[in-house]
CSV table of C-alpha atoms in Angstrom, one decimal:
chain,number,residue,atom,x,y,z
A,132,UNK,CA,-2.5,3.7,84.3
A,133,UNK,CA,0.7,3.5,82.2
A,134,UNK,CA,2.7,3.2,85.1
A,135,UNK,CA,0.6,0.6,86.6
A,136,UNK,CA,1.1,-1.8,83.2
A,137,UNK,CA,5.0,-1.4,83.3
A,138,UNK,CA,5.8,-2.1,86.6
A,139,UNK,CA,3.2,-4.9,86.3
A,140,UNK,CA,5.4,-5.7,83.2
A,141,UNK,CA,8.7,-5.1,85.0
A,142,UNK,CA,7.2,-7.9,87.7
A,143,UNK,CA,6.0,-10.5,85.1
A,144,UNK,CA,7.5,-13.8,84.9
A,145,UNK,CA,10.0,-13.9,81.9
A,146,UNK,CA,7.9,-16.8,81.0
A,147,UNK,CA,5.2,-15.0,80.5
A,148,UNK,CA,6.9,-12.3,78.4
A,149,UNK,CA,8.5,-14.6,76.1
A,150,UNK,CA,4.9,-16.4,75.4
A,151,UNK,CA,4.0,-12.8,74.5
A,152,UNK,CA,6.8,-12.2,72.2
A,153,UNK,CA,6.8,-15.7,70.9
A,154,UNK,CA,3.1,-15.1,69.4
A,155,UNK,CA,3.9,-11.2,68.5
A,156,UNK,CA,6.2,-13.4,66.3
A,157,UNK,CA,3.7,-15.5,64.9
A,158,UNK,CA,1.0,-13.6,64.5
A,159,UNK,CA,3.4,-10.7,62.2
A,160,UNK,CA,4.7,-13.3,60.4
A,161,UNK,CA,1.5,-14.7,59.5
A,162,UNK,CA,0.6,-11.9,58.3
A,163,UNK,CA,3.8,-11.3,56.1
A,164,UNK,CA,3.4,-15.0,54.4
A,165,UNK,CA,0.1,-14.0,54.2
A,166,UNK,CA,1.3,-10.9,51.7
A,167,UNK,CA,3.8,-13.0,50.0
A,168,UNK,CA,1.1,-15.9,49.1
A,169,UNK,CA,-1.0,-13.1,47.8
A,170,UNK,CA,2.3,-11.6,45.9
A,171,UNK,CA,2.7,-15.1,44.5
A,172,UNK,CA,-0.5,-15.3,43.9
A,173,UNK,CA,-1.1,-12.3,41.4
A,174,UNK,CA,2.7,-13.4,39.8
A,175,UNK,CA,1.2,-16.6,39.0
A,176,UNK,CA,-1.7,-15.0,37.3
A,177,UNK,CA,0.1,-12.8,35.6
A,178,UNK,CA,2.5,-15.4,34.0
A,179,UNK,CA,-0.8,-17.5,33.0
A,180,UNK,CA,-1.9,-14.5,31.4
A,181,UNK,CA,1.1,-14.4,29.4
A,182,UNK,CA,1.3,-17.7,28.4
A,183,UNK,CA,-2.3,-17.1,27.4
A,184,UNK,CA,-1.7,-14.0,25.2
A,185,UNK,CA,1.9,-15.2,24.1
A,186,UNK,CA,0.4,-18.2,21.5
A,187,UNK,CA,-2.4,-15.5,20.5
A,188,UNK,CA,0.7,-13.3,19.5
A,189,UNK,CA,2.6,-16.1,17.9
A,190,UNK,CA,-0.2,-17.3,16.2
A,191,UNK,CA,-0.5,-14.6,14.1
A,192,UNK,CA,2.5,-15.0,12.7
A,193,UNK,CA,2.2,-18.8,12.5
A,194,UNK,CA,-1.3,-18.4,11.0
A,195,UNK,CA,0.7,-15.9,8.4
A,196,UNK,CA,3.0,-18.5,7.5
A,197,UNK,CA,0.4,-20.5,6.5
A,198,UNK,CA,-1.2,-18.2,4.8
A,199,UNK,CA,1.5,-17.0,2.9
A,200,UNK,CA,3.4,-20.5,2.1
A,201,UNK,CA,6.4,-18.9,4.0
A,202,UNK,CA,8.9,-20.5,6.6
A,203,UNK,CA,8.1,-19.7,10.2
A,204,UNK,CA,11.8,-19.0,11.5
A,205,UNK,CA,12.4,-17.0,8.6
A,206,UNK,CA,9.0,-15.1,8.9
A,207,UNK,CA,9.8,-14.0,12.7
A,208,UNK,CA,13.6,-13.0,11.8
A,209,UNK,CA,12.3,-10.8,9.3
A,210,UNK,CA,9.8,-9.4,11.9
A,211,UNK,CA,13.2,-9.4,14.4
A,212,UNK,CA,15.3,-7.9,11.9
A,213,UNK,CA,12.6,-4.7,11.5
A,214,UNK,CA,11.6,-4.6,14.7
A,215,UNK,CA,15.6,-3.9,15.7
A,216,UNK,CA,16.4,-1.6,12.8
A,217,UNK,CA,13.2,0.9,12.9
A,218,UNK,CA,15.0,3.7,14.7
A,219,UNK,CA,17.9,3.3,12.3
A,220,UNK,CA,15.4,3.4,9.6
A,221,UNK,CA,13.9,6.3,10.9
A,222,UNK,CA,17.3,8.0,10.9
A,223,UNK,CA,17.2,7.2,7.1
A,224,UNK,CA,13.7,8.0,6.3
A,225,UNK,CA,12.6,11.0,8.6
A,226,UNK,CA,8.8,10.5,7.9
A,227,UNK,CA,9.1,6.6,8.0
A,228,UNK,CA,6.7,6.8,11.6
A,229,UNK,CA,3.8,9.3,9.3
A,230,UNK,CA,3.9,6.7,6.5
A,231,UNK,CA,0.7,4.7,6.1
A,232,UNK,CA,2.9,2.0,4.4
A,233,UNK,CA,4.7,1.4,6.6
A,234,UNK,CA,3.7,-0.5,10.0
A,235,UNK,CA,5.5,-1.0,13.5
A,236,UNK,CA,4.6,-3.4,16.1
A,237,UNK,CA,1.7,-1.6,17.9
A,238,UNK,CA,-0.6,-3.7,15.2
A,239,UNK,CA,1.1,-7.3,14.8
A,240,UNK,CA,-2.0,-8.5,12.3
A,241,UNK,CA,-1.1,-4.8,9.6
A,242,UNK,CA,3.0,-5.6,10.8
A,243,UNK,CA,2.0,-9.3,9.8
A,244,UNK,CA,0.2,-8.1,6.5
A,245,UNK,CA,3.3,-5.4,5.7
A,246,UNK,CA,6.2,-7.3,6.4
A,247,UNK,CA,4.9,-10.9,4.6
A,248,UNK,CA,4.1,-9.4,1.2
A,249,UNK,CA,7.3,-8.2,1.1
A,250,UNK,CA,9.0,-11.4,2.1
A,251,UNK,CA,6.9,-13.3,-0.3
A,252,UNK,CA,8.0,-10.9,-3.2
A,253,UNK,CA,11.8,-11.7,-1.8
A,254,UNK,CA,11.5,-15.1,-1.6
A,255,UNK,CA,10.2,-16.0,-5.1
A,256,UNK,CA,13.1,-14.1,-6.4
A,257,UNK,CA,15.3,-16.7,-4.9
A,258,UNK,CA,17.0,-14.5,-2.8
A,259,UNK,CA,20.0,-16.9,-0.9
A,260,UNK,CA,19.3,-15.1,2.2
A,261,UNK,CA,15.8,-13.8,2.2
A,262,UNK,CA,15.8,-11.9,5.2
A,263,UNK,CA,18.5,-9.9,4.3
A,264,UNK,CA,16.7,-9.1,1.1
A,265,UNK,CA,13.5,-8.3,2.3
A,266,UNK,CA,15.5,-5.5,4.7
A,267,UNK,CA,17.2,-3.9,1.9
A,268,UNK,CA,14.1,-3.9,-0.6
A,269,UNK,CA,12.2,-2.1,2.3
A,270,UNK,CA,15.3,0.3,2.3
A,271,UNK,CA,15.2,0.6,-1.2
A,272,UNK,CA,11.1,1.4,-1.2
A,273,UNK,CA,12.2,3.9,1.5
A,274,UNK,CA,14.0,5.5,-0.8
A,275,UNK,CA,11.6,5.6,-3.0
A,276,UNK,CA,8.9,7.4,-1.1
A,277,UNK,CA,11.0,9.5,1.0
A,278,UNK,CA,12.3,11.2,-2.4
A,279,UNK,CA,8.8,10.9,-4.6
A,280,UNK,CA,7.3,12.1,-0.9
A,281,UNK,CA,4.4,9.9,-1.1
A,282,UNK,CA,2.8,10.9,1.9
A,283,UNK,CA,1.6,13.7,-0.2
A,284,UNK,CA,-0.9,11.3,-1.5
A,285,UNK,CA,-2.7,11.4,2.0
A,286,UNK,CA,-3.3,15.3,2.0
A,287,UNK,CA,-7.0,17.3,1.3
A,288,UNK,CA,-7.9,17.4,-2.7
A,289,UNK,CA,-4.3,15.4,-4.0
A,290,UNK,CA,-6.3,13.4,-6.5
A,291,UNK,CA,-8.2,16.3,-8.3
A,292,UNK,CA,-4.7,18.1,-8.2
A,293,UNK,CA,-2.9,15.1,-10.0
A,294,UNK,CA,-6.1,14.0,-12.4
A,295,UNK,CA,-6.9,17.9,-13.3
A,296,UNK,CA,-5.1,18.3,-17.0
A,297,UNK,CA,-4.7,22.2,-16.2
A,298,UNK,CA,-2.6,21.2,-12.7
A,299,UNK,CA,-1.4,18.6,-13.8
A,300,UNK,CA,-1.3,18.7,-18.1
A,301,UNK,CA,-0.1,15.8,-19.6
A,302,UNK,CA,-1.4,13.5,-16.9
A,303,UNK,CA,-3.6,11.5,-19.0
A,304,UNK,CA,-5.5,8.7,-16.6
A,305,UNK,CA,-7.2,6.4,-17.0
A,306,UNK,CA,-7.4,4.1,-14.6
A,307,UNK,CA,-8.8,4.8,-10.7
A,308,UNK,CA,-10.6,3.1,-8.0
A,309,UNK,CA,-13.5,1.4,-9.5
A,310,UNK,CA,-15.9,2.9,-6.4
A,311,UNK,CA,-17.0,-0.5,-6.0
A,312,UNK,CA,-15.6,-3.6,-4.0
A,313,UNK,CA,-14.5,-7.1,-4.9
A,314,UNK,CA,-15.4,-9.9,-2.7
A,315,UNK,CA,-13.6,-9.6,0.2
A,316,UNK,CA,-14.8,-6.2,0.3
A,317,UNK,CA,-12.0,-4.5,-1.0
A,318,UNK,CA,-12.3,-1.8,-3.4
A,319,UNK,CA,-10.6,-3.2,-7.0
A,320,UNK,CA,-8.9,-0.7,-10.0
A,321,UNK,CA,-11.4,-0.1,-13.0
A,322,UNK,CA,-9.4,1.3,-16.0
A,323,UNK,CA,-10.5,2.2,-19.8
A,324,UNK,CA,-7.3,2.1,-21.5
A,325,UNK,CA,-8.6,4.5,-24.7
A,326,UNK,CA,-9.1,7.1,-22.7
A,327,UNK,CA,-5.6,7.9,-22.8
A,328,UNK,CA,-3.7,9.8,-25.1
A,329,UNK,CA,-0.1,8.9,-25.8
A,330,UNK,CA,0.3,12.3,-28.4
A,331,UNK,CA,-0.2,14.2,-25.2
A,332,UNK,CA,1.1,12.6,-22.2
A,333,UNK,CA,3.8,13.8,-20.4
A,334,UNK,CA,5.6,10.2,-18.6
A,335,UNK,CA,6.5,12.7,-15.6
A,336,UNK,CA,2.7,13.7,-14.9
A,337,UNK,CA,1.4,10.6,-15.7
A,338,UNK,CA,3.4,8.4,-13.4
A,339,UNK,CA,3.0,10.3,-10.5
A,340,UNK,CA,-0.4,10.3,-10.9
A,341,UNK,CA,-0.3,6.1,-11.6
A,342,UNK,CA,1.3,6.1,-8.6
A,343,UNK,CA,-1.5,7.8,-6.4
A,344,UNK,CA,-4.0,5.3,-7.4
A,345,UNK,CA,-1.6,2.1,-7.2
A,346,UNK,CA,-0.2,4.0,-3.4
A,347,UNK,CA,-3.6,4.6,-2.2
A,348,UNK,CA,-4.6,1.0,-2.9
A,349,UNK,CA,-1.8,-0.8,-1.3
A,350,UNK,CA,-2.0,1.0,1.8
A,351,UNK,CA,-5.5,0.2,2.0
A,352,UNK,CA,-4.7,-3.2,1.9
A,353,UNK,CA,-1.6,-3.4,4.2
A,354,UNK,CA,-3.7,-1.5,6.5
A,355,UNK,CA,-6.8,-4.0,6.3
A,356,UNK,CA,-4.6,-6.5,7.9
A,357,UNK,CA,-6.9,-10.4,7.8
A,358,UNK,CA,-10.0,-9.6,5.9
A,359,UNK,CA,-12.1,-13.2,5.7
A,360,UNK,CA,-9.3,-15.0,6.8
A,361,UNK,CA,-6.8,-14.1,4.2
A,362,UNK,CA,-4.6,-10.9,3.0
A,363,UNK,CA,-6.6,-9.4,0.5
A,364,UNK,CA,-5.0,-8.2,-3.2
A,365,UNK,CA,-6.2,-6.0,-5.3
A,366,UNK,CA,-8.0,-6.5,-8.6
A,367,UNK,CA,-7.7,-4.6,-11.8
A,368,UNK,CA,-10.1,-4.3,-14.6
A,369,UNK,CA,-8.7,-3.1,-18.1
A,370,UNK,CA,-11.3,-2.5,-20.5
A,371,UNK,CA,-9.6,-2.1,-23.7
A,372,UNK,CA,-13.3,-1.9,-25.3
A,373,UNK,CA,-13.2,1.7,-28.2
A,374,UNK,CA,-14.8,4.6,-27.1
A,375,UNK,CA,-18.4,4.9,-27.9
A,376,UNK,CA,-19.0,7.0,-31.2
A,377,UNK,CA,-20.9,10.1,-29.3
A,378,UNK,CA,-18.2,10.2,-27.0
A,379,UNK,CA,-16.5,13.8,-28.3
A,380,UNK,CA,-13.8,14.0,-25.5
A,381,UNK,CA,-13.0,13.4,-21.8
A,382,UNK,CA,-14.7,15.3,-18.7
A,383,UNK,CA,-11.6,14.2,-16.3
A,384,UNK,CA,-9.6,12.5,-18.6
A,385,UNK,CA,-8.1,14.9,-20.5
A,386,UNK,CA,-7.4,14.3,-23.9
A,387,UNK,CA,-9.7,10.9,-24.6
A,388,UNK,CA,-10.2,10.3,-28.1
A,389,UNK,CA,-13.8,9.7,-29.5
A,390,UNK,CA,-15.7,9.4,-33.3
A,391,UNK,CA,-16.3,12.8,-32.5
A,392,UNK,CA,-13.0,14.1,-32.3
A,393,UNK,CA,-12.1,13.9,-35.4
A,394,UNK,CA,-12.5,17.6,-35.5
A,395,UNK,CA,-10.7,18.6,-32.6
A,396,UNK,CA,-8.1,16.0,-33.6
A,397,UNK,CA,-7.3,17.6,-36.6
A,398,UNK,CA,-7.2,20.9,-35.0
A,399,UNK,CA,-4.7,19.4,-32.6
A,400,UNK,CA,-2.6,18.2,-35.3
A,401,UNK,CA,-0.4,20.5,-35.8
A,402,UNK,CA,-0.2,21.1,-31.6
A,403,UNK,CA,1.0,17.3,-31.9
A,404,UNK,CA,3.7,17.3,-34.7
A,405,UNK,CA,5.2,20.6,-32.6
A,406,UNK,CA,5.2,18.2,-29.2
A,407,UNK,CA,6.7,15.0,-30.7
A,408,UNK,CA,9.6,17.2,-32.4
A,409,UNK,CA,9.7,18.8,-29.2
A,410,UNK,CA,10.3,15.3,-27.7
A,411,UNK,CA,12.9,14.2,-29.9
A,412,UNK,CA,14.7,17.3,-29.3
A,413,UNK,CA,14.4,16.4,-25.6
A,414,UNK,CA,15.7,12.8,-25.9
A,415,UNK,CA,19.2,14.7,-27.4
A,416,UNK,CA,18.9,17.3,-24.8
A,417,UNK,CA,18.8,16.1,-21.8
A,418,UNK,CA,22.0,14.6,-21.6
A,419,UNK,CA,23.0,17.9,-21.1
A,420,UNK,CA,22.6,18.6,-17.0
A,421,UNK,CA,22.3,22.2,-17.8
A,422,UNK,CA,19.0,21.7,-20.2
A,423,UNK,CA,18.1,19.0,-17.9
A,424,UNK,CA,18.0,21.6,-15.0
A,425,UNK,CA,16.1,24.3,-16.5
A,426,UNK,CA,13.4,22.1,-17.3
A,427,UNK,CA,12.6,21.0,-14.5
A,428,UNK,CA,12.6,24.4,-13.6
A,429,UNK,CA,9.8,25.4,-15.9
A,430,UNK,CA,7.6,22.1,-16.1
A,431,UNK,CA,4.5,22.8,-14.6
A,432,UNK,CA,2.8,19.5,-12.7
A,433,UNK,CA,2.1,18.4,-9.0
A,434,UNK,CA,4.4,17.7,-6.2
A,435,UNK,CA,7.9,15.8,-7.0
A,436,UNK,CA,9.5,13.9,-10.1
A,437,UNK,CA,12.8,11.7,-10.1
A,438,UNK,CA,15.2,13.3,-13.3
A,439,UNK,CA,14.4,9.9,-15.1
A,440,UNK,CA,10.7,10.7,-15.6
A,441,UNK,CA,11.7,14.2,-17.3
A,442,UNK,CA,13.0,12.4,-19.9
A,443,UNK,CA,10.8,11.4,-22.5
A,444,UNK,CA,9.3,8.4,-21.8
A,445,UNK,CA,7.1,7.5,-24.6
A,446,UNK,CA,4.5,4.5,-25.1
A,447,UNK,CA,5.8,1.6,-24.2
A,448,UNK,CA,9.2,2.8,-22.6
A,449,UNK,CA,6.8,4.8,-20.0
A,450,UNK,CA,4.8,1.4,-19.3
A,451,UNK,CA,7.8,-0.5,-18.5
A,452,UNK,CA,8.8,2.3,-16.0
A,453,UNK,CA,5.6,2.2,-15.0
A,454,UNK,CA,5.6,-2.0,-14.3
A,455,UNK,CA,9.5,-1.2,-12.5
A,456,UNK,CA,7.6,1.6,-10.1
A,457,UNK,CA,4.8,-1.1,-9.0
A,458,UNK,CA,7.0,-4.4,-9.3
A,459,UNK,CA,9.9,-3.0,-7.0
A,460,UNK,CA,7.8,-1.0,-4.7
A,461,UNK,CA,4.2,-2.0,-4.2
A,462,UNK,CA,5.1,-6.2,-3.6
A,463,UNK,CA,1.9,-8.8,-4.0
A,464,UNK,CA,-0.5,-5.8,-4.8
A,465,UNK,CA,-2.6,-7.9,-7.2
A,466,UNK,CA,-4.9,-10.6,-7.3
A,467,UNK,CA,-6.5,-10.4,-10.9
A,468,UNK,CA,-5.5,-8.6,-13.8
A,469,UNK,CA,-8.7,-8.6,-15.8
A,470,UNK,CA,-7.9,-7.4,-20.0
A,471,UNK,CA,-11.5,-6.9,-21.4
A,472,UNK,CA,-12.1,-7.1,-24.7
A,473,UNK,CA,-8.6,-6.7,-26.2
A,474,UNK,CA,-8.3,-5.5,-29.8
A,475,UNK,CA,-6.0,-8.1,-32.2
A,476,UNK,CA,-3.3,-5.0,-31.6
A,477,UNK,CA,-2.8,-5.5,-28.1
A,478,UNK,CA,-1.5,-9.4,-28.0
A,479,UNK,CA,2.3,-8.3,-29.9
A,480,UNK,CA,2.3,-5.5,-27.1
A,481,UNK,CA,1.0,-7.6,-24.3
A,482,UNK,CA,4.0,-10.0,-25.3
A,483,UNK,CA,6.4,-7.1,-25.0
A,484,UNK,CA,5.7,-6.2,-21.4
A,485,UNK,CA,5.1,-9.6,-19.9
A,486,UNK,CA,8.5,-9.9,-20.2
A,487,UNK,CA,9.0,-7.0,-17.7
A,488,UNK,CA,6.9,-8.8,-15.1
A,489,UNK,CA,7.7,-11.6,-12.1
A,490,UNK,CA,6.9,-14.9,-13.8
A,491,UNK,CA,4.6,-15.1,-10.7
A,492,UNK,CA,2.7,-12.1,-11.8
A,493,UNK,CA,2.1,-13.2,-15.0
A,494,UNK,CA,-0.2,-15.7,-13.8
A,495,UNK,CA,-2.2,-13.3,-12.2
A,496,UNK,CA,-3.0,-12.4,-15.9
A,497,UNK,CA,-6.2,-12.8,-17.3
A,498,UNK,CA,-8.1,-12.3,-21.4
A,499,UNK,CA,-11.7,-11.9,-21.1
A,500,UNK,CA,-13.9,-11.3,-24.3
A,501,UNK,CA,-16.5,-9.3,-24.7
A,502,UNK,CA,-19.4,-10.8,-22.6
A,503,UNK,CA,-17.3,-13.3,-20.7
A,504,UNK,CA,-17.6,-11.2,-17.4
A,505,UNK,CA,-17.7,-14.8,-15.4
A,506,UNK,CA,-14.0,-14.8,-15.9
A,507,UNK,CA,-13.4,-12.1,-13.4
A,508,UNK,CA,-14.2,-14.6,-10.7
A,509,UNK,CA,-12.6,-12.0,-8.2
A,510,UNK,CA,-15.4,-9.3,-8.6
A,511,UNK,CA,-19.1,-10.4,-7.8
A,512,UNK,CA,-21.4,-9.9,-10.7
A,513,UNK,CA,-23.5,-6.9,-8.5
A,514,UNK,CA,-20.3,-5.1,-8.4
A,515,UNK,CA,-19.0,-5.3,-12.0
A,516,UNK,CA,-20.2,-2.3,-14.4
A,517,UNK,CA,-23.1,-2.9,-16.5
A,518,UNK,CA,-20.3,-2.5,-19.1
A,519,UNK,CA,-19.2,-5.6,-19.1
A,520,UNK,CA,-22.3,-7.6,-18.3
A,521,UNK,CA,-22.6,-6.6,-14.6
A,522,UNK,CA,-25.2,-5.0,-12.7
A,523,UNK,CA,-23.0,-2.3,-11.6
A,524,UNK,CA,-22.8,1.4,-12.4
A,525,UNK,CA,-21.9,2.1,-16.0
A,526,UNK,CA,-18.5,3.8,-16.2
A,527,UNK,CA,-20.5,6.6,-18.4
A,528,UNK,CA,-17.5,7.3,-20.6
A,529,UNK,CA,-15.2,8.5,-18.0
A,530,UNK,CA,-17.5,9.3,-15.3
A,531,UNK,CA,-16.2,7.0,-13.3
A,532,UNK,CA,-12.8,8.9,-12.7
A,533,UNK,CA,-14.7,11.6,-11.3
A,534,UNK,CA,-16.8,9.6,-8.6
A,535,UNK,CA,-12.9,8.1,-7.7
A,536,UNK,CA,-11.8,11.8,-7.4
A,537,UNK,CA,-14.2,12.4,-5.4
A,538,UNK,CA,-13.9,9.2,-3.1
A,539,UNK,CA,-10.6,9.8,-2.9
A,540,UNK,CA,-11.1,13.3,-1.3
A,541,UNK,CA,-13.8,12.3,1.0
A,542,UNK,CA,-11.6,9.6,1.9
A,543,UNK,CA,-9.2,11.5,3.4
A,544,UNK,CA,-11.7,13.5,5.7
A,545,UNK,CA,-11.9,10.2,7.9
A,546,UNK,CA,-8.8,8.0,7.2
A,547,UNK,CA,-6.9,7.3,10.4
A,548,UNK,CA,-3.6,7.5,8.3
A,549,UNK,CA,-4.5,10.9,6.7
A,550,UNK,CA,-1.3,13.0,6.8
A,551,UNK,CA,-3.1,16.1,7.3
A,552,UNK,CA,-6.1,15.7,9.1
A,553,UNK,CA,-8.8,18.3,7.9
């Protein structure tokens, strides 16, 4: 049969076998335009796709602009500029890719959230090239938690560790999550200022611990990226209000003072004298590196100090410190700062350390009296402790640092940005 077809073939008129190759021709490369049309089909939809999802991505960072009151160009060289210099970073800061603070580009709305606070922060300082600036504060708040290793806030039981006087002695909080939300949702900072001890706080304890609460907030935040619209601040709620007279000392606050304590107070008297002469004795000492070094060696508290905080940093020196730590490090943290009930004492001091903060901040700033819970127009009146004319919980003395301790554990059973995941 095959022989048959080739020498009919071999006898064919080449006519006829160029009409057959002629449409072997066409009919192949029909089918090959065919496959390119198709190829340029699906690269057509492909670019539409992208020019779909390209102003989706750039509107986030237009809608931040907005948001923010920043320039756009400058925005998006900032984002350029991080974007560029995260492997070097990561050269500087080994844990920089495990910290919850800070956020690559795999989440453009918590980048967007991150990377404008920061610039915002920059540019009220009237930086003369605010991109620049914003790069090196991030450096320098790198610093910061890679040698106070912050990411040790984010590991099982850290907050009973750092609010426990017999772990941490000296620690003396009073301020916490308030367990309740403001209204975007977001949990605010409830603090009762009298709960605190100055006789008996040690600044290195206490700030560390400060910082826990302020850390855990602000990543909360950065990580909520657009909540209703907007990027959410924190609120803070001082009640500067005296203990009640059957209060006869703190559950979880250590060394609170109350009518009560009169007693133990005068017990503790001579405790106190021993510790402020031990203080004073420390202010002279530690300018000598070898003192400095051996107590560090014995001082008993959680996780890592800089050598500034050793030193004693009493009243108002260790609030200053304490406004440097959150001003330089934790940029547009607050909303509201909410004084309840201030005492005629507090005004002189409140002039004092106003003069520590942004002039930006201090706007943020806000006296209520006692009953005027309406001012804290941040806070919805369901949410605000009974306290101060809510119907929230009451803060029950200092109860409501434990239910914070305990929030903050449970929290870390189920945060995505846990450090060590239980």
């Amino acid at each position: 049969m095959f022989e048959a077809i080739a020498q009919w073939l071999l006898a064919a008129p080449r006519e006829l076998l160029l009409g057959v190759a002629i449409f072997e021709l066409c009919f192949f490369g029909k089918l090959c335009f065919r496959a390119r049309s198709q190829q340029q089909q699906q690269l057509r939809q492909q670019q539409q796709q992208q020019q779909q999802q390209q102003p989706e991505k750039e509107n986030i960072w237009l809608k931040t602009s907005s948001l923010e009151s920043l320039d756009y160009t400058t925005l998006c060289q900032t984002r350029d500029s991080w974007r560029t210099q995260y492997t070097t970073f990561c050269e500087f800061y080994p844990k920089l890719s495990k910290d919850p603070y800070f956020v690559d580009s795999t989440n453009e709305v918590t980048e967007a959230s991150f990377i404008s606070r920061f610039l915002r922060a920059t540019v009220n300082e009237k930086h003369a090239d605010p991109v620049e600036a914003t790069l090196r504060r991030i450096k320098t708040v790198m610093t910061y938690r890679r040698d106070f290793d912050t990411n040790a806030f984010y590991t099982p039981d850290m907050a009973f560790k750092l609010f426990n006087p017999e772990s941490n002695p000296g620690a003396e909080m009073y301020f916490c999550d308030g367990c309740a939300v403001d209204k975007n949702g977001m949990p605010f900072i409830t603090g009762r200022l009298n709960l605190c001890d100055d006789d008996f706080l040690d600044a290195a304890n206490h700030l560390r611990a400060a910082m826990f609460v302020l850390d855990r907030a602000a990543v909360s935040l950065v990580q909520a990226g657009l909540v209703n619209g907007k990027y959410p601040r924190a609120s803070y709620v001082l009640d500067l209000s005296p203990l009640d007279s059957d209060f006869v000392g703190g559950t979880f606050s250590g060394t609170a003072r109350g009518e009560k304590q009169k007693a133990i107070q005068k017990e503790r008297l001579e405790e106190g004298k021993k510790i402020f002469k031990e203080r004073r004795e420390r202010v002279k000492a530690c300018k000598d590196p070898a003192f400095l070094a051996n107590y560090k060696a014995q001082h008993k508290g959680v996780g890592v100090h800089p050598d500034s905080h050793y030193h004693p940093l009493l009243g108002l020196l260790c609030l200053k410190e304490a406004i440097r730590l959150i001003t330089t490090n934790y940029p547009e943290l607050l909303a509201k700062v909410y004084f309840y009930n201030s005492p005629f004492w507090f005004k002189p001091i409140f002039t004092i350390f106003s003069l520590w903060i942004p002039k930006d901040t201090r706007k943020k700033l806000v006296f209520c009296k006692k009953g005027e819970w309406k001012k804290m127009e941040t806070i919805d009146e369901s949410n605000l402790s009974s306290d101060w004319g809510g119907k929230g919980l009451s803060n029950d003395h200092d109860d409501f640092i434990g239910r914070a301790i305990q929030k903050y554990d449970n929290e870390i059973k189920s945060l995505t940005y846990a450090v060590v995941k239980i």
